[in-house]
Short mmCIF file of C-alpha atoms in Angstrom, two decimals:
data_model
loop_
_atom_site.label_atom_id
_atom_site.label_comp_id
_atom_site.label_asym_id
_atom_site.label_seq_id
_atom_site.Cartn_x
_atom_site.Cartn_y
_atom_site.Cartn_z
CA MET A 186 0.00 0.00 0.00
CA LEU A 187 2.83 2.39 0.83
CA THR A 188 4.36 1.67 -2.58
CA ALA A 189 1.07 2.60 -4.27
CA VAL A 190 0.84 5.85 -2.29
CA ALA A 191 4.44 6.64 -3.26
CA ALA A 192 3.56 5.96 -6.90
CA VAL A 193 0.69 8.47 -6.74
CA ILE A 194 2.94 11.12 -5.16
CA ALA A 195 5.68 10.52 -7.74
CA ALA A 196 3.18 10.66 -10.62
CA ALA A 197 1.66 13.89 -9.25
CA ALA A 198 5.12 15.46 -8.99
CA LEU A 199 5.91 14.34 -12.53
CA GLY A 200 2.66 15.78 -13.88
CA SER A 201 3.16 19.08 -12.06
CA LEU A 202 6.77 19.68 -13.10
CA ILE A 203 7.00 18.41 -16.69
CA GLY A 204 5.84 20.65 -19.51
CA PRO A 205 6.94 23.32 -21.98
CA VAL A 206 7.64 25.77 -19.12
CA HIS A 207 10.29 24.55 -16.69
CA ILE A 208 9.28 24.62 -13.03
CA PRO A 209 12.00 23.63 -10.53
CA VAL A 210 11.14 21.18 -7.76
CA SER A 211 12.26 23.52 -4.98
CA GLY A 212 10.24 26.42 -6.39
CA ALA A 213 7.09 24.30 -6.69
CA ALA A 214 7.52 23.01 -3.14
CA ARG A 215 7.93 26.55 -1.79
CA SER A 216 4.81 27.73 -3.63
CA LEU A 217 2.75 24.85 -2.24
CA LEU A 218 4.06 25.47 1.28
CA ASN A 219 3.13 29.16 0.98
CA ALA A 220 -0.43 28.13 0.18
CA LEU A 221 -0.73 26.50 3.62
CA PRO A 222 -2.02 28.68 6.49
CA GLY A 223 0.63 29.93 8.89
CA ILE A 224 3.61 29.14 6.63
CA ASP A 225 5.65 31.82 4.89
CA VAL A 226 8.79 30.87 2.94
CA PRO A 227 10.59 32.98 0.29
CA ALA A 228 9.07 32.31 -3.16
CA THR A 229 11.42 31.63 -6.06
CA LEU A 230 8.94 31.14 -8.93
CA THR A 231 7.79 33.94 -11.21
CA ASP A 232 4.09 34.89 -11.26
CA ARG A 233 3.77 33.15 -14.63
CA GLN A 234 5.26 29.92 -13.26
CA VAL A 235 2.94 30.05 -10.25
CA ASP A 236 -0.08 30.50 -12.53
CA ILE A 237 0.99 27.58 -14.74
CA LEU A 238 1.49 25.39 -11.68
CA THR A 239 -1.71 26.25 -9.80
CA VAL A 240 -4.16 27.04 -12.61
CA VAL A 241 -3.06 24.62 -15.36
CA ARG A 242 -1.02 21.66 -14.12
CA LEU A 243 -2.29 20.95 -10.60
CA PRO A 244 -5.99 20.77 -11.55
CA ARG A 245 -5.04 18.59 -14.52
CA VAL A 246 -3.09 16.26 -12.23
CA ALA A 247 -5.95 16.20 -9.72
CA LEU A 248 -8.54 15.46 -12.40
CA GLY A 249 -6.39 12.75 -13.99
CA GLY A 250 -5.92 11.16 -10.58
CA LEU A 251 -9.63 11.18 -9.76
CA VAL A 252 -10.67 9.85 -13.19
CA GLY A 253 -8.00 7.14 -13.15
CA ALA A 254 -8.87 6.10 -9.60
CA ILE A 255 -12.61 5.71 -10.20
CA LEU A 256 -12.18 3.97 -13.59
CA ALA A 257 -9.76 1.42 -12.14
CA LEU A 258 -11.87 0.94 -9.01
CA ALA A 259 -15.04 0.53 -11.06
CA GLY A 260 -13.33 -1.97 -13.35
CA ALA A 261 -12.24 -4.09 -10.38
CA ALA A 262 -15.75 -3.84 -8.89
CA TYR A 263 -17.45 -4.96 -12.14
CA GLN A 264 -15.04 -7.88 -12.46
CA GLY A 265 -15.90 -8.93 -8.91
CA VAL A 266 -19.67 -8.51 -9.25
CA PHE A 267 -19.93 -10.32 -12.58
CA ARG A 268 -17.07 -12.73 -11.89
CA ASN A 269 -15.85 -11.85 -15.35
CA PRO A 270 -12.20 -10.82 -15.82
CA LEU A 271 -13.05 -8.96 -19.03
CA ALA A 272 -15.63 -6.66 -17.42
CA ASP A 273 -14.74 -2.97 -17.41
CA PRO A 274 -16.53 0.34 -16.67
CA TYR A 275 -17.84 0.66 -20.23
CA LEU A 276 -19.41 -2.79 -20.28
CA LEU A 277 -22.94 -1.77 -19.35
CA GLY A 278 -23.55 0.89 -21.98
CA VAL A 279 -21.84 3.71 -20.08
CA ALA A 280 -19.54 4.74 -22.92
CA ALA A 281 -22.14 4.42 -25.65
CA GLY A 282 -24.72 6.38 -23.65
CA ALA A 283 -22.22 9.09 -22.80
CA GLY A 284 -21.08 9.29 -26.42
CA LEU A 285 -24.67 9.67 -27.61
CA GLY A 286 -25.40 12.35 -25.01
CA ALA A 287 -22.29 14.33 -25.93
CA THR A 288 -22.99 13.97 -29.65
CA LEU A 289 -26.55 15.24 -29.23
CA ALA A 290 -25.32 18.25 -27.24
CA ILE A 291 -22.58 19.11 -29.77
CA ALA A 292 -24.96 18.64 -32.70
CA ALA A 293 -27.38 21.03 -30.97
CA GLY A 294 -24.71 23.72 -30.96
CA SER A 295 -22.90 23.25 -27.63
CA SER A 296 -19.12 23.51 -27.53
CA ALA A 297 -17.18 20.35 -26.67
CA THR A 298 -15.36 22.37 -24.00
CA GLY A 299 -18.51 23.94 -22.56
CA ALA A 300 -20.57 23.01 -19.52
CA VAL A 301 -23.50 21.42 -21.37
CA VAL A 302 -21.59 18.50 -22.94
CA PRO A 303 -20.47 16.96 -19.61
CA ILE A 304 -24.04 17.16 -18.29
CA ALA A 305 -25.39 15.55 -21.47
CA ALA A 306 -22.68 12.86 -21.34
CA PHE A 307 -23.49 12.10 -17.70
CA ALA A 308 -27.22 11.85 -18.45
CA GLY A 309 -26.50 9.64 -21.46
CA ALA A 310 -24.23 7.35 -19.43
CA VAL A 311 -26.82 6.87 -16.69
CA GLY A 312 -29.55 6.37 -19.32
CA GLY A 313 -27.47 3.72 -21.09
CA VAL A 314 -26.96 1.78 -17.86
CA LEU A 315 -30.66 1.97 -16.98
CA MET A 316 -31.56 0.62 -20.42
CA THR A 317 -29.10 -2.23 -19.93
CA TYR A 318 -30.45 -3.06 -16.49
CA VAL A 319 -34.11 -3.02 -17.58
CA LEU A 320 -33.38 -5.04 -20.72
CA GLY A 321 -31.20 -7.56 -18.88
CA ARG A 322 -33.72 -8.12 -16.09
CA THR A 323 -36.91 -8.22 -18.15
CA VAL A 324 -35.96 -9.87 -21.44
CA GLY A 325 -33.10 -12.14 -20.43
CA ARG A 326 -32.94 -14.93 -17.88
CA ARG A 327 -32.02 -12.57 -15.01
CA THR A 328 -28.46 -13.80 -14.87
CA ASP A 329 -25.17 -11.91 -14.90
CA THR A 330 -24.52 -13.16 -18.42
CA SER A 331 -27.89 -11.75 -19.56
CA LEU A 332 -26.95 -8.37 -18.13
CA ILE A 333 -23.62 -8.35 -19.93
CA LEU A 334 -25.23 -9.40 -23.23
CA ALA A 335 -27.89 -6.71 -22.74
CA GLY A 336 -25.04 -4.21 -22.27
CA VAL A 337 -23.53 -5.27 -25.58
CA ALA A 338 -26.89 -4.89 -27.34
CA VAL A 339 -27.61 -1.48 -25.79
CA ALA A 340 -24.09 -0.25 -26.59
CA SER A 341 -24.44 -1.33 -30.21
CA PHE A 342 -27.83 0.37 -30.53
CA LEU A 343 -26.70 3.63 -28.92
CA THR A 344 -23.50 3.67 -30.99
CA ALA A 345 -25.57 3.24 -34.14
CA LEU A 346 -27.73 6.20 -33.09
CA GLN A 347 -24.60 8.24 -32.42
CA THR A 348 -23.19 7.39 -35.85
CA TYR A 349 -26.47 8.36 -37.51
CA ILE A 350 -26.50 11.73 -35.77
CA GLN A 351 -22.87 12.34 -36.72
CA GLN A 352 -23.63 11.61 -40.35
CA ARG A 353 -26.55 14.02 -40.25
CA ASN A 354 -24.31 16.71 -38.70
CA SER A 355 -20.98 16.24 -40.44
CA SER A 356 -19.79 19.72 -39.40
CA THR A 357 -19.56 18.56 -35.78
CA LEU A 358 -17.57 15.38 -36.46
CA ARG A 359 -14.25 16.91 -35.44
CA GLU A 360 -15.54 18.08 -32.06
CA VAL A 361 -17.28 14.77 -31.39
CA TYR A 362 -14.16 12.74 -32.14
CA ALA A 363 -12.01 15.04 -30.00
CA TRP A 364 -14.34 14.30 -27.08
CA ILE A 365 -14.58 10.56 -27.80
CA LEU A 366 -10.78 10.16 -27.75
CA GLY A 367 -10.60 11.50 -24.21
CA ARG A 368 -9.27 14.80 -22.97
CA LEU A 369 -7.90 16.39 -19.83
CA SER A 370 -6.58 19.44 -21.66
CA THR A 371 -9.56 21.61 -20.73
CA SER A 372 -9.55 20.60 -17.09
CA GLY A 373 -9.68 23.11 -14.26
CA TRP A 374 -10.63 23.19 -10.60
CA HIS A 375 -14.30 23.40 -11.64
CA GLU A 376 -14.13 19.94 -13.23
CA VAL A 377 -12.26 18.60 -10.20
CA LEU A 378 -14.99 19.82 -7.84
CA LEU A 379 -17.65 18.50 -10.23
CA ILE A 380 -16.40 14.92 -10.18
CA LEU A 381 -15.14 14.80 -6.59
CA PRO A 382 -18.48 13.94 -4.85
CA TYR A 383 -19.19 11.08 -7.29
CA VAL A 384 -15.70 9.64 -6.88
CA ALA A 385 -15.88 9.95 -3.10
CA ILE A 386 -19.34 8.42 -2.72
CA GLY A 387 -18.81 5.72 -5.35
CA GLY A 388 -15.38 4.85 -3.98
CA VAL A 389 -16.58 4.58 -0.38
CA VAL A 390 -19.56 2.38 -1.31
CA ILE A 391 -17.37 0.02 -3.37
CA LEU A 392 -14.63 -0.20 -0.76
CA LEU A 393 -17.14 -0.90 2.01
CA HIS A 394 -18.27 -3.98 0.05
CA ARG A 395 -14.78 -5.35 -0.64
CA ARG A 396 -15.17 -8.28 1.77
CA MET A 397 -18.56 -9.20 0.28
CA LEU A 398 -17.04 -9.25 -3.20
CA ASP A 399 -14.60 -11.86 -1.92
CA VAL A 400 -17.56 -13.94 -0.74
CA LEU A 401 -19.42 -13.40 -4.04
CA SER A 402 -16.43 -14.88 -5.88
CA LEU A 403 -17.44 -18.24 -4.36
CA GLY A 404 -20.77 -18.15 -6.24
CA ASP A 405 -24.26 -16.80 -5.53
CA GLU A 406 -25.55 -19.87 -3.70
CA GLU A 407 -22.50 -20.12 -1.48
CA ALA A 408 -22.61 -16.37 -0.76
CA SER A 409 -26.30 -16.55 0.16
CA ALA A 410 -25.61 -19.50 2.43
CA LEU A 411 -23.00 -17.38 4.21
CA GLY A 412 -25.54 -14.59 4.79
CA VAL A 413 -24.60 -12.19 2.00
CA PRO A 414 -27.60 -10.37 0.44
CA VAL A 415 -26.39 -11.07 -3.09
CA ARG A 416 -28.86 -8.97 -5.09
CA ARG A 417 -28.59 -5.94 -2.81
CA VAL A 418 -24.79 -6.04 -2.80
CA ARG A 419 -24.66 -6.42 -6.57
CA LEU A 420 -27.09 -3.53 -7.13
CA LEU A 421 -25.26 -1.19 -4.74
CA VAL A 422 -21.80 -1.93 -6.15
CA VAL A 423 -22.91 -1.67 -9.80
CA THR A 424 -24.78 1.59 -9.11
CA ALA A 425 -21.80 3.13 -7.30
CA ALA A 426 -19.34 2.05 -10.00
CA THR A 427 -21.61 3.27 -12.78
CA LEU A 428 -22.26 6.71 -11.29
CA GLY A 429 -18.55 7.20 -10.69
CA THR A 430 -17.74 6.11 -14.23
CA ALA A 431 -20.45 8.34 -15.70
CA ALA A 432 -19.01 11.35 -13.87
CA ALA A 433 -15.50 10.46 -15.10
CA VAL A 434 -16.70 10.16 -18.69
CA ALA A 435 -18.62 13.42 -18.41
CA VAL A 436 -15.52 15.46 -17.52
CA GLY A 437 -12.80 13.47 -19.31
CA GLY A 438 -14.43 11.93 -22.36
CA LEU A 439 -13.98 8.26 -23.24
CA ILE A 440 -10.71 6.97 -21.75
CA GLY A 441 -10.67 3.24 -22.25
CA PHE A 442 -8.79 0.27 -20.80
CA VAL A 443 -7.91 1.78 -17.40
CA GLY A 444 -10.47 -0.52 -15.77
CA ILE A 445 -8.85 -3.54 -17.44
CA ILE A 446 -5.13 -2.75 -17.16
CA VAL A 447 -4.83 -1.64 -13.55
CA PRO A 448 -6.99 -4.22 -11.67
CA HIS A 449 -5.41 -7.10 -13.58
CA ALA A 450 -1.89 -5.82 -12.99
CA VAL A 451 -2.71 -5.59 -9.26
CA ARG A 452 -4.29 -9.06 -9.30
CA LEU A 453 -1.23 -10.59 -10.95
CA VAL A 454 0.98 -9.23 -8.17
CA THR A 455 -1.21 -9.50 -5.06
CA GLY A 456 -3.63 -12.37 -5.73
CA ALA A 457 -7.41 -12.53 -6.01
CA SER A 458 -8.64 -10.87 -2.79
CA TYR A 459 -10.76 -7.79 -3.44
CA ARG A 460 -9.83 -6.46 0.00
CA VAL A 461 -6.42 -5.76 -1.55
CA ILE A 462 -7.31 -5.34 -5.22
CA LEU A 463 -9.84 -2.52 -4.75
CA PRO A 464 -7.78 0.04 -2.75
CA LEU A 465 -4.62 -0.69 -4.73
CA SER A 466 -6.50 -0.35 -8.02
CA ALA A 467 -7.78 3.08 -6.98
CA LEU A 468 -4.31 4.33 -6.06
CA LEU A 469 -2.47 2.84 -9.03
CA GLY A 470 -5.28 3.88 -11.40
CA ALA A 471 -4.70 7.47 -10.31
CA ALA A 472 -0.94 7.17 -10.85
CA PHE A 473 -1.40 5.41 -14.20
CA LEU A 474 -3.65 8.07 -15.72
CA ILE A 475 -1.53 10.96 -14.46
CA VAL A 476 1.54 9.42 -16.15
CA ALA A 477 -0.49 8.63 -19.30
CA ASP A 478 -1.51 12.29 -19.44
CA VAL A 479 2.14 13.36 -19.17
CA VAL A 480 2.93 11.09 -22.13
CA ALA A 481 -0.06 12.48 -24.05
CA ARG A 482 1.06 16.09 -23.71
CA THR A 483 4.80 15.57 -24.20
CA ALA A 484 5.19 12.75 -26.79
CA LEU A 485 4.48 15.03 -29.76
CA SER A 486 5.09 18.39 -28.08
CA PRO A 487 4.00 21.10 -28.80
CA ALA A 488 1.06 19.09 -30.21
CA GLU A 489 -0.95 16.97 -27.78
CA LEU A 490 -2.24 13.42 -28.17
CA PRO A 491 -5.72 12.56 -26.86
CA ILE A 492 -5.15 10.64 -23.64
CA GLY A 493 -7.51 7.91 -24.87
CA VAL A 494 -5.01 7.17 -27.65
CA VAL A 495 -2.24 6.60 -25.08
CA THR A 496 -4.35 4.27 -22.92
CA ALA A 497 -5.51 2.40 -26.04
CA PHE A 498 -1.90 1.83 -27.17
CA LEU A 499 -1.20 0.24 -23.79
CA GLY A 500 -4.58 -1.34 -23.22
CA ALA A 501 -5.23 -3.14 -26.50
CA PRO A 502 -2.30 -5.58 -26.22
CA PHE A 503 -2.97 -5.96 -22.49
CA PHE A 504 -6.61 -6.84 -23.24
CA VAL A 505 -5.46 -9.58 -25.62
CA LEU A 506 -3.19 -10.91 -22.88
CA VAL A 507 -6.07 -10.92 -20.40
CA LEU A 508 -8.29 -12.64 -22.98
CA ARG A 509 -5.71 -15.41 -23.41
CA THR A 510 -5.27 -15.93 -19.68
CA SER A 511 -8.81 -15.14 -18.48
CA ARG A 512 -9.55 -18.75 -17.60
CA GLY A 513 -6.66 -18.76 -15.22
CA LEU A 514 -7.60 -15.41 -13.68
CA ARG A 515 -11.07 -16.37 -12.56
#
C-alpha cells in the first residue's frame, strides 16, 4: 500500500513539473508550502510559473488522478460482481450512452469544452446503464450473463444512433471525435470539484463492500448461504461504480482500458482478494492516468495526443493478454 501511495505522489510530482515551461522542484515546493495557512517561505517562482502550476497543471493532475482512480476501481468492482475478468466500466452501456449524449449536445450547438456537454454525457451514461439493467432483467434470464449481453446490445444500438446523428451533422464530427478520444486538456478546478463527490461516494460504497465481493467470488448460492444479500450487494456496487464512471466520462471523455489494465496488474501481483485489489487499483489507477496524461502532452510536443489514444496503445495488447489468460484469472 505504501508503494502505491508513493507511486501516486511521484506521478503527481511528474505531472506538475513536466511541460513546456520549466518549473523547478524547490520552487514548486515553496509555492505549495506558501499556500498553507501559517507558513511563509521565500518564493522563487515567477508569477507566470505560479499560474501555470496552480491554474493549469495541478488541476489537470488532480482530475487525472480522480478519473484514473474511479475507472480502475469501477473496473475491479465490475469484475468482482460479474465474476468476469473482461468486465470494465464501459461494459454496461456507459460509454455508448455518454457518447450519444455528448454527440446530441454538440450537434445542438454546444461547444465540446462547454458546460453542457459533460451534463449531457453524464445523463446519457446513466440512461445507457438503466436501459441495460431493464433489458437484462426483463428480457433475459435474469443472470449476470444476460446483463452483460444486454449491455452489448444497448451499446451497439446507442453507438448506431450516435453514428447516424454524426452523419446528419458532419460539421460537428471533429468536435465529437475530440471528445470521444478523451481529454484532460480543458480541465480546471471546476471539473475537479464537479467529479469529486461522485468519486468519493462511489469509492466509499465500493470499498465498504470489498469483503462481500470476496464472498461473491465463491458463487451466488454459497454467498447466500454465508448470509450475504447477493442482489442488494450487486445492485449497490454496480450503481456506485456506474455513477462514478459516468461522472469520469462526463468530464474526461472516453478513456478506455484503465479498468482492465490496472486491476489485472494488481491481481497478478497480489492475488485474487478484493480487499487488496480494490484500494490498490484506486491508487495505481490514479498514478497510471496521471503518467499517461504526461505522455499524451509531451510525446508530440508542442502538439498533444488525446489521452484515450495513449491508454488504447497500452490497453489493447494488455486486453489480448487478459483474454488469453482469463480462464486462469477467474
